[in-house]
Tab-separated table of C-alpha atoms in Angstrom:
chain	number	residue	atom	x	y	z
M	22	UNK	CA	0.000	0.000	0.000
M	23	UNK	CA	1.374	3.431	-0.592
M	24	UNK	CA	0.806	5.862	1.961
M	25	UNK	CA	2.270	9.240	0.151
M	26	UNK	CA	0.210	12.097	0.676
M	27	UNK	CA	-0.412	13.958	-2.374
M	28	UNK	CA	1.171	17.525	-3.235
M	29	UNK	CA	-2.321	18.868	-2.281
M	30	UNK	CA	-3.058	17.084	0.400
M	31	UNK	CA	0.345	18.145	2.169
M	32	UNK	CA	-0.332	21.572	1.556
M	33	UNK	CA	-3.769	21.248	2.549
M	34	UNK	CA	-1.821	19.652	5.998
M	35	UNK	CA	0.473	22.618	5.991
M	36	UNK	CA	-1.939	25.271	5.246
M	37	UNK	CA	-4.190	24.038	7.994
M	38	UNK	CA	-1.205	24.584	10.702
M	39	UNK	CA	0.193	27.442	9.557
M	40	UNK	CA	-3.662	28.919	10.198
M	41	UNK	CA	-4.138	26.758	13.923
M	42	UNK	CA	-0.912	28.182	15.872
M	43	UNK	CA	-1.379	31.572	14.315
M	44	UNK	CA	-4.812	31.988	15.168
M	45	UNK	CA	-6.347	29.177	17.403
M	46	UNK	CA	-4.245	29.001	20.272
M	47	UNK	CA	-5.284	32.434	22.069
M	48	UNK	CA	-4.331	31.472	25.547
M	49	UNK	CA	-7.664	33.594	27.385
M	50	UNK	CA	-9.760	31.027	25.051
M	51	UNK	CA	-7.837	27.669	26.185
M	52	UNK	CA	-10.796	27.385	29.307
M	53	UNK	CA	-13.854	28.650	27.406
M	54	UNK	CA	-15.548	28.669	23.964
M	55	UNK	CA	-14.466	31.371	21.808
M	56	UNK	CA	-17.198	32.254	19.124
M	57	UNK	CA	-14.232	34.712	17.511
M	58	UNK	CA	-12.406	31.701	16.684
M	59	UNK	CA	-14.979	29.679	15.869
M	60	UNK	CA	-16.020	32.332	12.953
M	61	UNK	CA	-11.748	32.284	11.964
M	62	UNK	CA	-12.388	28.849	11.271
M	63	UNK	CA	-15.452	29.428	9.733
M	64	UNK	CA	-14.035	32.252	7.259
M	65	UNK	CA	-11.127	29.601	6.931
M	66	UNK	CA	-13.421	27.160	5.597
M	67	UNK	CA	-12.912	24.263	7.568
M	68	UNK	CA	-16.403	23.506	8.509
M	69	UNK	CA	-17.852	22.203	5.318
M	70	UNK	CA	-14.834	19.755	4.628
M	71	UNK	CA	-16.399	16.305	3.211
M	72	UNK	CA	-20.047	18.494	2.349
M	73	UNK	CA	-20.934	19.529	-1.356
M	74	UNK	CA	-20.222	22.418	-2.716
M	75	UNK	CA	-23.806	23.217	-3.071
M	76	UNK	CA	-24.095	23.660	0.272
M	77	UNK	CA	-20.527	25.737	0.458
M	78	UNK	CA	-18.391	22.611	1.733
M	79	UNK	CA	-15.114	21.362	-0.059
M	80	UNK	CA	-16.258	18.017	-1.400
M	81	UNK	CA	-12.577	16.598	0.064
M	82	UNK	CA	-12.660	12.889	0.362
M	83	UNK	CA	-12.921	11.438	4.256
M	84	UNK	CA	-8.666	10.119	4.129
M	85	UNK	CA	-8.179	14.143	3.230
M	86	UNK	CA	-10.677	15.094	6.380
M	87	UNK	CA	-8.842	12.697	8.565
M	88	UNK	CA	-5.468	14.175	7.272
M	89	UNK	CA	-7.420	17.091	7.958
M	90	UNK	CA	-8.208	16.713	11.637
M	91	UNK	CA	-4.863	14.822	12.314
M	92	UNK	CA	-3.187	18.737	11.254
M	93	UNK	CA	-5.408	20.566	13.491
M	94	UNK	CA	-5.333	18.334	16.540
M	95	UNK	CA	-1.074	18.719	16.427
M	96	UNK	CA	-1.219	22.363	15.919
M	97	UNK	CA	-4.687	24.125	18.433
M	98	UNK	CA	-3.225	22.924	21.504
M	99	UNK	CA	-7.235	23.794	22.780
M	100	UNK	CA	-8.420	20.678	22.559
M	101	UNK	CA	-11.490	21.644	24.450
M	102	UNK	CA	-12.338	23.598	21.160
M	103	UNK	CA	-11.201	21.270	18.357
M	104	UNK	CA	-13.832	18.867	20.103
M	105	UNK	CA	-16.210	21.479	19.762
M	106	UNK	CA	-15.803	21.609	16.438
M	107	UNK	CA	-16.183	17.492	15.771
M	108	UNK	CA	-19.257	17.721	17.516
M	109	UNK	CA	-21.067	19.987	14.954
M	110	UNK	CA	-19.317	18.573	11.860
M	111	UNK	CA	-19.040	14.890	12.463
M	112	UNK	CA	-22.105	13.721	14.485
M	113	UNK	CA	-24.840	16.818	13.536
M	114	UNK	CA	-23.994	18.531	10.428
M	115	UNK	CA	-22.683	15.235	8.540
M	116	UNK	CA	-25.287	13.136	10.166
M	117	UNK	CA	-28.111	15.735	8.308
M	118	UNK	CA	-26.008	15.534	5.341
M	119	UNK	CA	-26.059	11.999	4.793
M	120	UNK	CA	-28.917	10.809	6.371
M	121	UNK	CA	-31.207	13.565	5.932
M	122	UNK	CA	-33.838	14.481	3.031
M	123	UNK	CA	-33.272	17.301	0.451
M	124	UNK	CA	-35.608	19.359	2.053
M	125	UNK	CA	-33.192	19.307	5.564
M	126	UNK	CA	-30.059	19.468	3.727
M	127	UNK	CA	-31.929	22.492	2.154
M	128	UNK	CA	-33.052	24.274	5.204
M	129	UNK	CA	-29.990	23.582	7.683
M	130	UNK	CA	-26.787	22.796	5.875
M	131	UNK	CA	-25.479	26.160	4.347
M	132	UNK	CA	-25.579	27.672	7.558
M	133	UNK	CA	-24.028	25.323	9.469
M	134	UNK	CA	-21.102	24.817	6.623
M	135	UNK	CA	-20.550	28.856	7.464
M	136	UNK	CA	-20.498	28.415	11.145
M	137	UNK	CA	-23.404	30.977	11.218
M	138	UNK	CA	-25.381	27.998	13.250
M	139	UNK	CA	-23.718	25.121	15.739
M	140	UNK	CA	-25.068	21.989	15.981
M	141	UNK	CA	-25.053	19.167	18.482
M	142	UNK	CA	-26.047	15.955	18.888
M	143	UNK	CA	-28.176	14.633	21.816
M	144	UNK	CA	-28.080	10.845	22.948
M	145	UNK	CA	-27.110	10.435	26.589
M	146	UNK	CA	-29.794	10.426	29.297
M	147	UNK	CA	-29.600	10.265	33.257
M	148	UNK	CA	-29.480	7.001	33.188
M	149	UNK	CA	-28.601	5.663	29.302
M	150	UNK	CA	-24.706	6.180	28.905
M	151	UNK	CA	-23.331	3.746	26.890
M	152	UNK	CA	-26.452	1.803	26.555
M	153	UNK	CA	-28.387	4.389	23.956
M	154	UNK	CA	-31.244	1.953	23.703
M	155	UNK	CA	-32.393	2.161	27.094
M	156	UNK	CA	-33.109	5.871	26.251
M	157	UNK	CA	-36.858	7.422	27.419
M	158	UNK	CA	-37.126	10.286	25.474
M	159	UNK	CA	-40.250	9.933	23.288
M	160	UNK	CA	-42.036	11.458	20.394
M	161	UNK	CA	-45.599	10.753	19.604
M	162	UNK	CA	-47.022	11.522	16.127
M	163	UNK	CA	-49.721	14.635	16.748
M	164	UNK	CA	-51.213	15.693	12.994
M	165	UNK	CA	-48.391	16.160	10.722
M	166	UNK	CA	-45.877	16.862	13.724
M	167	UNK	CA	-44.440	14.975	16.750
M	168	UNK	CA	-44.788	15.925	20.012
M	169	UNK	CA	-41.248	15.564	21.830
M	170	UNK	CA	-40.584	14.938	25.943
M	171	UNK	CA	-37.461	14.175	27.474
M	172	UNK	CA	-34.107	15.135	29.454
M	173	UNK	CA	-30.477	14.922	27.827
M	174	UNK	CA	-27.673	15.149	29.626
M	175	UNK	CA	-23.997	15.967	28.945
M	176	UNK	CA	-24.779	17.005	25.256
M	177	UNK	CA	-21.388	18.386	24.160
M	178	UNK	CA	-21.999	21.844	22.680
M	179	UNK	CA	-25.558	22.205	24.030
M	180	UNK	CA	-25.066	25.619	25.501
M	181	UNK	CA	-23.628	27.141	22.211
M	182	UNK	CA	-25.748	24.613	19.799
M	183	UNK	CA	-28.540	26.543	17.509
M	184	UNK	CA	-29.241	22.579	16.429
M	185	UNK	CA	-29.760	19.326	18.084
M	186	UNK	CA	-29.974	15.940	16.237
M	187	UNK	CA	-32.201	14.280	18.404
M	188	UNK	CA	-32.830	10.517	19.296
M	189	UNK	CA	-36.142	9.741	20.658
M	190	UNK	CA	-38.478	6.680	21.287
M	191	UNK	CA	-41.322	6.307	18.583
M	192	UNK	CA	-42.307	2.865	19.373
M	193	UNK	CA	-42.708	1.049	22.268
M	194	UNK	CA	-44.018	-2.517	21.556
M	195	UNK	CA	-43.451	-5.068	20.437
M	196	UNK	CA	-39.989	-3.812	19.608
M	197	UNK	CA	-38.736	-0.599	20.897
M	198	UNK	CA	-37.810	1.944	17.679
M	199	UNK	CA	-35.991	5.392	17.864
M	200	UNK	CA	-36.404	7.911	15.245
M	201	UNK	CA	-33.956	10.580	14.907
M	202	UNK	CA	-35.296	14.547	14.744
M	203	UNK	CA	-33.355	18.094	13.839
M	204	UNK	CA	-34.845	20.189	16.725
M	205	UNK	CA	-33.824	23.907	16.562
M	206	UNK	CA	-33.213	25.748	19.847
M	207	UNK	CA	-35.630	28.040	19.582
M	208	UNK	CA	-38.602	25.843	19.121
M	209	UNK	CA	-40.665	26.205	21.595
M	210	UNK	CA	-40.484	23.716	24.468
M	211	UNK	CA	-36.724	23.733	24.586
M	212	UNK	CA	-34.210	24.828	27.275
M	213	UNK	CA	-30.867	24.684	27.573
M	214	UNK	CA	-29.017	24.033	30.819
M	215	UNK	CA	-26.390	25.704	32.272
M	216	UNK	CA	-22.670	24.900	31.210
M	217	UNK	CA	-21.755	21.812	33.329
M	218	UNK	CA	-18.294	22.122	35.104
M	219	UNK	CA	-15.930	19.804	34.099
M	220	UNK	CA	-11.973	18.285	34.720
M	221	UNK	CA	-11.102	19.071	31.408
M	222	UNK	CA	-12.315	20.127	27.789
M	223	UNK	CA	-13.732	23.322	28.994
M	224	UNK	CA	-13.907	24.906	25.750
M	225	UNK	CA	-16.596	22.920	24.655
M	226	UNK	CA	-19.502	23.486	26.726
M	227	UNK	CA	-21.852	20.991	28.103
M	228	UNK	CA	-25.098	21.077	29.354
M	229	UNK	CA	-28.268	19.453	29.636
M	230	UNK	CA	-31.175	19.662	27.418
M	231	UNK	CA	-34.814	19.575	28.035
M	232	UNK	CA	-37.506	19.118	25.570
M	233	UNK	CA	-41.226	19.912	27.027
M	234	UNK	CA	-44.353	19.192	24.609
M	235	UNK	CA	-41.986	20.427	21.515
M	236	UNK	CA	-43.806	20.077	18.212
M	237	UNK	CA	-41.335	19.008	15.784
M	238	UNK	CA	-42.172	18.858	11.698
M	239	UNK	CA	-42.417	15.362	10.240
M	240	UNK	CA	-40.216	16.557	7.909
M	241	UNK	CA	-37.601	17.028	10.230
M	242	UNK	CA	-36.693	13.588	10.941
M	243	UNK	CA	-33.648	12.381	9.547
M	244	UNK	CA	-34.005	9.065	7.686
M	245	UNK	CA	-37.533	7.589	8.402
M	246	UNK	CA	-39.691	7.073	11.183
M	247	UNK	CA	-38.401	4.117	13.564
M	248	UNK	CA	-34.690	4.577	11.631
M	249	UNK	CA	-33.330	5.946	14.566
M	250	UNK	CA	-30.965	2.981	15.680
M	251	UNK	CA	-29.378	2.192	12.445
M	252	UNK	CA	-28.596	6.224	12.048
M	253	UNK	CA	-27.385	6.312	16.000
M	254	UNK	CA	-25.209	3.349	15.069
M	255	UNK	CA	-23.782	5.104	11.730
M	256	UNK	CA	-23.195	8.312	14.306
M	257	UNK	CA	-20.831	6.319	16.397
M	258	UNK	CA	-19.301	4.984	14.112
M	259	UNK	CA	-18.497	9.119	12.775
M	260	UNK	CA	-17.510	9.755	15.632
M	261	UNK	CA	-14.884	7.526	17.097
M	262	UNK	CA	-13.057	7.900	14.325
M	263	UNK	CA	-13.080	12.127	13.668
M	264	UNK	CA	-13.443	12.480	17.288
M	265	UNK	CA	-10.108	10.192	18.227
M	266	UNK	CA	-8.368	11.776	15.037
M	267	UNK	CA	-7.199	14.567	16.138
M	268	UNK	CA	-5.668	13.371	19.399
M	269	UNK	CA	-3.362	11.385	17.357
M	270	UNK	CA	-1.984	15.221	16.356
M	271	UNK	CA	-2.249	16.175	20.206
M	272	UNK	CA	-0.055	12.938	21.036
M	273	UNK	CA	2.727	14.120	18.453
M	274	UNK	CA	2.906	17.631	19.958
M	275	UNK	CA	3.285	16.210	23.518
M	276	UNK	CA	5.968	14.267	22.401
M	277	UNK	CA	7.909	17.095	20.298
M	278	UNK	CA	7.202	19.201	24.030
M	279	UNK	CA	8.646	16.159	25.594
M	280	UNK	CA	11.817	15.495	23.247
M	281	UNK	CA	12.454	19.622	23.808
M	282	UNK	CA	12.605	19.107	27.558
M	283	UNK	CA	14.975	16.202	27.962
M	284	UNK	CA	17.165	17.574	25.823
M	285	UNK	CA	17.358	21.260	27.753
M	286	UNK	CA	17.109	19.883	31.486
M	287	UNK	CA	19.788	18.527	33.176
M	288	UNK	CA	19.960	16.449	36.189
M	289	UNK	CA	23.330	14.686	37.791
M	290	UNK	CA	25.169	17.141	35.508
M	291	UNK	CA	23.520	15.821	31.645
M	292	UNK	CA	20.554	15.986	29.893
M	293	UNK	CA	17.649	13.978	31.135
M	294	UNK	CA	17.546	12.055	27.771
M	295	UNK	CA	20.490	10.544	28.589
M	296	UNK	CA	18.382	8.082	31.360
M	297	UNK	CA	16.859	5.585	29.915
M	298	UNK	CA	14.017	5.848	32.285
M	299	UNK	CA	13.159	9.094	30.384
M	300	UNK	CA	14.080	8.091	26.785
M	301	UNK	CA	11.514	4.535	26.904
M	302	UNK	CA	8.980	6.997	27.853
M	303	UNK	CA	9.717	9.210	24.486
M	304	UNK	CA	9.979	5.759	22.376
M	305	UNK	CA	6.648	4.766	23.392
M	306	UNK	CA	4.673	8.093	22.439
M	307	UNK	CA	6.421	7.119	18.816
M	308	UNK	CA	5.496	4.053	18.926
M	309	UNK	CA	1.771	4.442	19.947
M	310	UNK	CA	1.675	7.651	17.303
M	311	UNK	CA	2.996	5.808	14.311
M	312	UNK	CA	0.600	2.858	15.086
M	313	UNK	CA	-2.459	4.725	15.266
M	314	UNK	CA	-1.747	6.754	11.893
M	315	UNK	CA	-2.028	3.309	10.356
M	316	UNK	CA	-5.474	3.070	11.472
M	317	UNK	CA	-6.174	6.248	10.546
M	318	UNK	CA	-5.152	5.961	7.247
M	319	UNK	CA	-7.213	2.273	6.753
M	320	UNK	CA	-10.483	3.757	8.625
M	321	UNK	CA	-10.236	6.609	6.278
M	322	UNK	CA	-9.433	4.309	2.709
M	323	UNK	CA	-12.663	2.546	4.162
M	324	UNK	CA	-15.128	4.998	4.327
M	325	UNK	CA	-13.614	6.638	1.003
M	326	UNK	CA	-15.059	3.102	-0.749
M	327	UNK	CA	-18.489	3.691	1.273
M	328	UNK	CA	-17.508	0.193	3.347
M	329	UNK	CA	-18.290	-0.381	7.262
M	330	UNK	CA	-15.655	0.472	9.837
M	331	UNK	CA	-17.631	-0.267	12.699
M	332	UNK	CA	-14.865	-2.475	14.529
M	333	UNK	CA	-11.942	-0.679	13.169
M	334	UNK	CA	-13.205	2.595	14.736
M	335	UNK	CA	-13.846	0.703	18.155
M	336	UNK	CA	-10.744	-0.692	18.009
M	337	UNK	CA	-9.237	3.230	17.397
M	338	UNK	CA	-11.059	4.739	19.583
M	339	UNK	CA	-10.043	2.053	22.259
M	340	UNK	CA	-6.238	2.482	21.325
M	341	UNK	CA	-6.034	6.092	20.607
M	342	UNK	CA	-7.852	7.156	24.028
M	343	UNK	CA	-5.437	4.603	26.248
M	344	UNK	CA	-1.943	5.575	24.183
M	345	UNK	CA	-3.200	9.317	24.459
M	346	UNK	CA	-3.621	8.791	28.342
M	347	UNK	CA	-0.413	7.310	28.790
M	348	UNK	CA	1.121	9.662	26.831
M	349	UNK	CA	-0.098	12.725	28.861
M	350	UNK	CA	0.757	10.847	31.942
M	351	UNK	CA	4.234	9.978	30.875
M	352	UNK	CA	4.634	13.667	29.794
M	353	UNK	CA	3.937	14.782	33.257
M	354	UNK	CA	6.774	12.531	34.701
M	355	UNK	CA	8.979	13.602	32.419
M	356	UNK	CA	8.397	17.631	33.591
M	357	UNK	CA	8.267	16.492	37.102
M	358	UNK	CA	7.004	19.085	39.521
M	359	UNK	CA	6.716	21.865	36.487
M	360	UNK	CA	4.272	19.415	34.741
M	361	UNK	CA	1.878	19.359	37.613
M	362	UNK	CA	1.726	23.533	37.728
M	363	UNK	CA	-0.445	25.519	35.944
M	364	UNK	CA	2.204	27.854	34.245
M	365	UNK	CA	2.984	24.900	31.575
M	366	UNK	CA	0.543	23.029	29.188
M	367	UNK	CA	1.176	19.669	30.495
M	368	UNK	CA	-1.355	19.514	33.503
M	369	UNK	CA	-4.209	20.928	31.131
M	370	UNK	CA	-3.187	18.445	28.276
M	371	UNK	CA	-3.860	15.295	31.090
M	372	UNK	CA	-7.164	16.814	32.090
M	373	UNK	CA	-8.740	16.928	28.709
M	374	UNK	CA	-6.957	13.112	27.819
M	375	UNK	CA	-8.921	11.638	30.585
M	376	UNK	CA	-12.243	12.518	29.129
M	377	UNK	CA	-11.506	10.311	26.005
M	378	UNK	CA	-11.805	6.797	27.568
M	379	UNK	CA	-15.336	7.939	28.387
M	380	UNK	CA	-16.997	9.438	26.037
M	381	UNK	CA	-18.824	8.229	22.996
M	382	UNK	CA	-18.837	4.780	24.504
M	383	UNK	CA	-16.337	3.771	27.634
M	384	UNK	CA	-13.348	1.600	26.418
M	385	UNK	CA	-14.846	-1.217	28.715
M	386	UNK	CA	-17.776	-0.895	25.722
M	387	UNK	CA	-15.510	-1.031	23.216
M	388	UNK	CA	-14.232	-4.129	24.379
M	389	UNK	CA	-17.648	-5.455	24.517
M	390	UNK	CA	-17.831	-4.458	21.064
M	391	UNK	CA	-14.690	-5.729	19.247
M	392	UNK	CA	-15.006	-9.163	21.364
M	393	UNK	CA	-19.110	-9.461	19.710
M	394	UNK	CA	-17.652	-8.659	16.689
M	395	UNK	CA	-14.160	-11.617	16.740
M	396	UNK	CA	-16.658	-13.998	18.255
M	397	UNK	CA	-18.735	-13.561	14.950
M	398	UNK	CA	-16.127	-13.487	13.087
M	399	UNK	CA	-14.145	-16.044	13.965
M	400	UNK	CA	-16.783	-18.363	16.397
C-alpha cells in the first residue's frame, strides 16, 4: 500500500497549521468557547470539509478530512475547542447531510457549513450512557408533527448549539424503535441548561437539554420514522473515528514538548535524555503515534469506498484514548514538579486526555464491542 500524501493534500496539511498556531491558540480562550475563533475557522473554511459544494463545503474525500483533523489536533493545543468543532461537523452537520432528506439538507446545511449555526447531537440520558437503547425520550405523532418529551444530559456543545440531532423513542411494543429529529433551539419547548463544570475540555460546553411538549415537523426527521438505531449506530461509528483523530496530532505535539525538555534539562550534571528511564517513555509516544496513523489511514481508505468500519473505529477509539492517556501521563513525569503547575501546558493536556476513555462509549464498551464482533467473526 502506498501511503504518500499527495502535493495537495500536504499543503492542505500545511496550510491548515500554519492557520491553527497563528490563530487558534489564544491562551484567554484555552478554558472557554471562543465564538471569535470559531467564525476564523469558519471564514477559513474548515467547517464544510467532506459536504458539497452546493451547500458551500469542499467536497474533500474522508482520508483528506482525517489528514485534515490529524493537522489541526497537532497544531490548536485547545483541545477543548477542536472537540467542539467534531461535535457539529461529524455527528450533527454530517449526520443531516447523509442521512437527511433534500428538504433538511436544504433548510440547515449552508448555515451550518458557514459556522453561522452550531449543531449538536443529543443521545445520553440520566441514566442511558453507553447503553443508547435504554433511552426514554419519546415522540408521539400529533397531525403532521411529533410531540417531543425528554431530558439529555452531557450534550457536548448544548449551551452554544442553535441545532440538536435528536434521538427519541417512537415505538414502544413489540420492539422498541428510535427515530432521529433536527430540533432547533428556539422551538418552543426547549431549554438549555447551564454549562456543566468539568476536569477538562472546557472549551466545549456541556449542558443538559430539556424538551417539554416540543412540536417538531415530520419533515424534520432524519431518515424515516423508527430509523433511529441504524442512524445512532452510523453516528458512532463518525464519531470515534473524527473524534479520536485529532488526538493522534495532540499525542505528536506532547511528544515534540517532551523530546524539547529532555534535551534542555539537566539532572546529575547531563541531559535527562540521557536516562533511559526518560528516553523509553519518548519511544513509546512514537510508537503508539505511528501505530495509530495506520489506522487512521485504513479507517479513512474505508469509508472513502463507502464500506463499514464499525470495529476498526472501536478498536481506534479504544487504542487512541489509552496511548493518548499514557502519553499525557508519561509527559507529566517527564516535567516532574513543572508538569503538575499551571504555568505549563502539560497539567491541562492530562485533564482533557482523561475525558476520552469515556466518552462516545467507555473503552470497557468497546471491548464489549470488538469481542461481539471476533466472536462472529471467527466463532
Amino acid at each position: 500500500m502506498d501511503f504518500t500524501l499527495t502535493k495537495e493534500q500536504k499543503e492542505y496539511r500545511q496550510g491548515i497549521i500554519d492557520f491553527a498556531r497563528m490563530t487558534l491558540n489564544k491562551n484567554e480562550s484555552l478554558e472557554k468557547f471562543s465564538l471569535e475563533m470559531w467564525e476564523e475557522l469558519s471564514n477559513f473554511g474548515f467547517l464544510g470539509i467532506t459536504v458539497s459544494e452546493k451547500y458551500g463545503g469542499l467536497e474533500e474525500s474522508y482520508l483528506t478530512a482525517g489528514i485534515a483533523l490529524e493537522a489541526l489536533g497537532y497544531a490548536c493545543k485547545n483541545n477543548g475547542f477542536v472537540f467542539a468543532v467534531n461535535n457539529h461537523i461529524w455527528v450533527s452537520q454530517n449526520i443531516i447531510y447523509l442521512y437527511g432528506s433534500e428538504q433538511l439538507r436544504d433548510k440547515y446545511l449552508s448555515s451550518m457549513v458557514s459556522g453561522r449555526k452550531i449543531g449538536a447531537i443529543a443521545i445520553t440520558e440520566a441514566e442511558s450512557g453507553s447503553d443508547a437503547l435504554s433511552m426514554v425520550t419519546r415522540a408521539e405523532k400529533d397531525g403532521e408533527d411529533y410531540i417531543v418529551n425528554g431530558t439529555k444530559m452531557f450534550i457536548s456543545n448544548g449551551p452554544i448549539a442553535d441545532i440538536f440531532v435528536v434521538f427519541a423513542v417512537t415505538q414502544w411494543e413489540p420492539v422498541k424503535k428510535m427515530t432521529a429529529f433536527v430540533i432547533e433551539k428556539d422551538f418552543e419547548g426547549v431549554k438549555v441548561g447551564e454549562d456543566i463544570k468539568k476536569m477538562g475540555l472546557n472549551a466545549c460546553p456541556t449542558s443538559e437539554i430539556l424538551f417539554e411538549n416540543v412540536r417538531v415537523p415530520e419533515a424534520n426527521i432524519i431518515g424515516t420514522c423508527h430509523s433511529g438505531s441504524k442512524i445512532l449506530t452510523q453516528a458512532i461509528e463518525w464519531e470515534r473515528y473524527y473524534e479520536f483523530v485529532p488526538h493522534v496530532g495532540a499525542m505528536q505535539r506532547i511528544m515534540e514538548l517532551c523530546l524539547e525538555q529532555v534535551k534542555k534539562r539537566k539532572q546529575f550534571g547531563k541531559s535527562i535524555k540521557e536516562f533511559q528511564a526518560v528516553s523509553h517513555k519518548i519511544a513509546q509516544m512514537e510508537t503508539s503515534i505511528e501505530l495509530v496513523k495506520l489506522m487512521l489511514y485504513k479507517i479513512g481508505w474505508l469509508k472513502d469506498q463507502n464500506r463499514s468500519a464499525y470495529l476498526e473505529t472501536s478498536i481506534f477509539k479504544l487504542f487512541v484514548s489509552e496511548a493518548y492517556i499514557q502519553t499525557c501521563r508519561d509527559a507529566l513525569q517527564i516535567f516532574g514538579a513543572y508538569g503538575y503547575t499551571q504555568e505549563y501546558d502539560i497539567e491541562r493536556e492530562f485533564r482533557d486526555a482523561i475525558a476520552c476513555s469515556i466518552y462516545s462509549g467507555t473503552n470497557e464498551m468497546q471491548k464489549n464491542t470488538i469481542f461481539e464482533m471476533v466472536d462472529i467473526r471467527y466463532g
